[in-house]
PDB file of C-alpha atoms in Angstrom:
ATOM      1  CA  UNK A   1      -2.442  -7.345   1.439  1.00  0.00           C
ATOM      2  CA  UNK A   2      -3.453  -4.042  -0.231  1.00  0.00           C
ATOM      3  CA  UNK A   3      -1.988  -1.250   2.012  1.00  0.00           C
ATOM      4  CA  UNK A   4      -1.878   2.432   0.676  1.00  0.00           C
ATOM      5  CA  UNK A   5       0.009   4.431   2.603  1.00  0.00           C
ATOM      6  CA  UNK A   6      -1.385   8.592   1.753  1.00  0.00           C
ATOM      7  CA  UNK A   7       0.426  11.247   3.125  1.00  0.00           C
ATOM      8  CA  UNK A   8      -1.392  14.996   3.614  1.00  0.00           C
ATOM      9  CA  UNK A   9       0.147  15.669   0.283  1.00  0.00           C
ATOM     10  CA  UNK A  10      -1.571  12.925  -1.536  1.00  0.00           C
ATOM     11  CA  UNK A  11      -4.990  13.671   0.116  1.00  0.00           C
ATOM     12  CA  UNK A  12      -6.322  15.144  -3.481  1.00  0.00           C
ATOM     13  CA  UNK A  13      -5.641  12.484  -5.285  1.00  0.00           C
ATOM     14  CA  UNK A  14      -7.704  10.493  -3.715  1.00  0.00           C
ATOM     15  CA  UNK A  15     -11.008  11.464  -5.962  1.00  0.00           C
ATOM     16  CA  UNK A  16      -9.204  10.136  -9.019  1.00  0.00           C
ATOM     17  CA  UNK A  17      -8.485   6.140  -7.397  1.00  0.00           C
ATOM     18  CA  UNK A  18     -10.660   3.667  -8.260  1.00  0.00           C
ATOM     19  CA  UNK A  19     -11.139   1.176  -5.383  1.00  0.00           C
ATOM     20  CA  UNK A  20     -12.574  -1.988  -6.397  1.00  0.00           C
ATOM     21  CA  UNK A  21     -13.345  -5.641  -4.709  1.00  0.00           C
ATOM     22  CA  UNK A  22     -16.787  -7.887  -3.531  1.00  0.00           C
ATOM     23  CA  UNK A  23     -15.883 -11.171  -2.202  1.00  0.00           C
ATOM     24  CA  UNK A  24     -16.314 -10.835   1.040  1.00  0.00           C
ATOM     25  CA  UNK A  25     -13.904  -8.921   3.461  1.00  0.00           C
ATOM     26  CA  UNK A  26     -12.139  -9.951   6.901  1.00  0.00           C
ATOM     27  CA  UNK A  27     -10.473  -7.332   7.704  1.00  0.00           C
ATOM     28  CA  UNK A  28      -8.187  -8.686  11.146  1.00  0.00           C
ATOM     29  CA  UNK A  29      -5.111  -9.779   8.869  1.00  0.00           C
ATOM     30  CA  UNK A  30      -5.027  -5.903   7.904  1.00  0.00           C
ATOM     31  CA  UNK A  31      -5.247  -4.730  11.623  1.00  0.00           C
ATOM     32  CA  UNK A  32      -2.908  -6.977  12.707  1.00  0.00           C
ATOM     33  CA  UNK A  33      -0.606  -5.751   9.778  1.00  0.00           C
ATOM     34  CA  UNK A  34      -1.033  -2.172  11.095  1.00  0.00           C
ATOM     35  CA  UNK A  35      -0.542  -3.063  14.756  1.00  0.00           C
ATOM     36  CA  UNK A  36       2.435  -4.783  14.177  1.00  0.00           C
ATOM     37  CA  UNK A  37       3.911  -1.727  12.492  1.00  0.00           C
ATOM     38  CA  UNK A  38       1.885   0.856  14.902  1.00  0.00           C
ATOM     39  CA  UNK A  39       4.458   3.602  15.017  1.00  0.00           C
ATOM     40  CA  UNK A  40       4.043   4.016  11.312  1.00  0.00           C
ATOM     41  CA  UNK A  41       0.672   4.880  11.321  1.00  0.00           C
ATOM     42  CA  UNK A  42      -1.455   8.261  12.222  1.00  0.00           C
ATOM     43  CA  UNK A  43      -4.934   6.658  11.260  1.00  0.00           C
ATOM     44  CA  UNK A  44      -5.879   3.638   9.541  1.00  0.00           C
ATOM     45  CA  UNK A  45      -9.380   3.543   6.975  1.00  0.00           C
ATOM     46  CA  UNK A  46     -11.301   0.729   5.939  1.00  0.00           C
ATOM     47  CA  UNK A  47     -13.423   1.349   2.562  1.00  0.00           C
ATOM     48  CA  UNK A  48     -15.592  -1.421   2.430  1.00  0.00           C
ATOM     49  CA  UNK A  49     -19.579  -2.307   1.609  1.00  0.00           C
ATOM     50  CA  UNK A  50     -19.789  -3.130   4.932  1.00  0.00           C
ATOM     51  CA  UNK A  51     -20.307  -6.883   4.219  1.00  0.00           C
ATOM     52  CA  UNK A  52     -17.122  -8.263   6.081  1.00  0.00           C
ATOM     53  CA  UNK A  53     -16.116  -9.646   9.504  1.00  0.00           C
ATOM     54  CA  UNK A  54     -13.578  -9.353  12.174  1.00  0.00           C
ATOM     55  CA  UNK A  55     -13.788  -5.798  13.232  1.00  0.00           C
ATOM     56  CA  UNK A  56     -12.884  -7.081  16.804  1.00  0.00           C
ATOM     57  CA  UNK A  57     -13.135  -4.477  19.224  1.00  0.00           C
ATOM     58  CA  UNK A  58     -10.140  -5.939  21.467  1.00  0.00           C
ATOM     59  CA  UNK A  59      -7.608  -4.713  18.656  1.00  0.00           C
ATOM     60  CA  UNK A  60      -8.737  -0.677  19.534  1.00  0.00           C
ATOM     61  CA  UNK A  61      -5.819  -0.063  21.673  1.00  0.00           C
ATOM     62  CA  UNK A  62      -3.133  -1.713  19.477  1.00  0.00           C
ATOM     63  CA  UNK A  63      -4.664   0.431  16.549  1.00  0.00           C
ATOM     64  CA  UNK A  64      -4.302   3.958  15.602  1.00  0.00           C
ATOM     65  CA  UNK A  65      -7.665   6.075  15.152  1.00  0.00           C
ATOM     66  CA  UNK A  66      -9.236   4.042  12.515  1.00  0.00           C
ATOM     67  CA  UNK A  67     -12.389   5.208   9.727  1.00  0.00           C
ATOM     68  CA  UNK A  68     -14.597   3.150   8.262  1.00  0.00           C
ATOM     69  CA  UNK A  69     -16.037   4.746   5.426  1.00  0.00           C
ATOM     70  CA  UNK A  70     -18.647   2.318   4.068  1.00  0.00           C
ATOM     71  CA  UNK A  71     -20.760   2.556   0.727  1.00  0.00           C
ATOM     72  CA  UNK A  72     -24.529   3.737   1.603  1.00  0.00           C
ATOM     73  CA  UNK A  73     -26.785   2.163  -1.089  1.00  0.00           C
ATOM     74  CA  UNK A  74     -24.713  -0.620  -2.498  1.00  0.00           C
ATOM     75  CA  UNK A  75     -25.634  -3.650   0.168  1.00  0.00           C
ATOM     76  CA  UNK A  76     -26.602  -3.757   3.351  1.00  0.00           C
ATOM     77  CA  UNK A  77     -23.587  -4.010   6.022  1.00  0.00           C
ATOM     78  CA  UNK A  78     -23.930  -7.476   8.611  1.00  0.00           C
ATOM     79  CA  UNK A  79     -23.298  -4.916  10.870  1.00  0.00           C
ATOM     80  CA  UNK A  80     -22.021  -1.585  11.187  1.00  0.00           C
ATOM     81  CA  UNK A  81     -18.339  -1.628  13.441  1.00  0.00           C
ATOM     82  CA  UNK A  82     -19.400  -0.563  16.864  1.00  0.00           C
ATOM     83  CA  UNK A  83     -15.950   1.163  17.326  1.00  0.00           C
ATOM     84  CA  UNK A  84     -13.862   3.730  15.583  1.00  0.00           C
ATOM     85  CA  UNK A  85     -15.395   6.712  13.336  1.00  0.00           C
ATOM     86  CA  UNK A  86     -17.960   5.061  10.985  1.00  0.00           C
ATOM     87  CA  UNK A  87     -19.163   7.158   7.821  1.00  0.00           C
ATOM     88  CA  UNK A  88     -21.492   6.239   5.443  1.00  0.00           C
ATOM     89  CA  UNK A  89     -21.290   7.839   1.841  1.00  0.00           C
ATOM     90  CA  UNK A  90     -23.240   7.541  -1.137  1.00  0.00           C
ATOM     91  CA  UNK A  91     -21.531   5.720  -4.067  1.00  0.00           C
ATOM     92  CA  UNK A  92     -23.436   7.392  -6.485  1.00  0.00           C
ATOM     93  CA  UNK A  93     -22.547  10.897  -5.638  1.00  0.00           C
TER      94      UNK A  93
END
């Protein structure tokens, strides 16, 4: 389980972490993690390719406001998460 927690503080530092993976994500033991510990959480973000499973919509109320940001131009998402704020970004820029 990879779980950064970022404060406002640490926002900046965010351009120089390198996130890395392919392999295929499912991303309900994460939201579970985070439900389970709700009152710890503001917001939760995914940063993914898009090409994982188990976005279930049934976990939005146990969730905080959660982001998807998923790589434009790097493989084409199954399908894009029909809930929470989804943004697309360019890997390349």
């Amino acid at each position: 389980k990879n779980v950064i927690k970022i404060t406002e503080e640490d926002l900046d530092q965010l351009d120089n972490f390198k996130f890395e993976g392919r392999g295929g994500t499912y991303y309900m033991p994460a939201m579970e993690w985070v439900a389970d510990r709700r009152d710890e959480f503001d917001w939760m973000v995914f940063f993914t390719d898009g090409g994982g499973e188990g976005w279930n919509a049934h976990m939005k109320p146990r969730l905080p406001p959660l982001v998807w940001l998923i790589i434009e131009n790097f493989t084409t998402p199954k399908e894009k998460p029909d809930w929470g704020r989804v943004i697309m970004y360019d890997k390349y820029v």
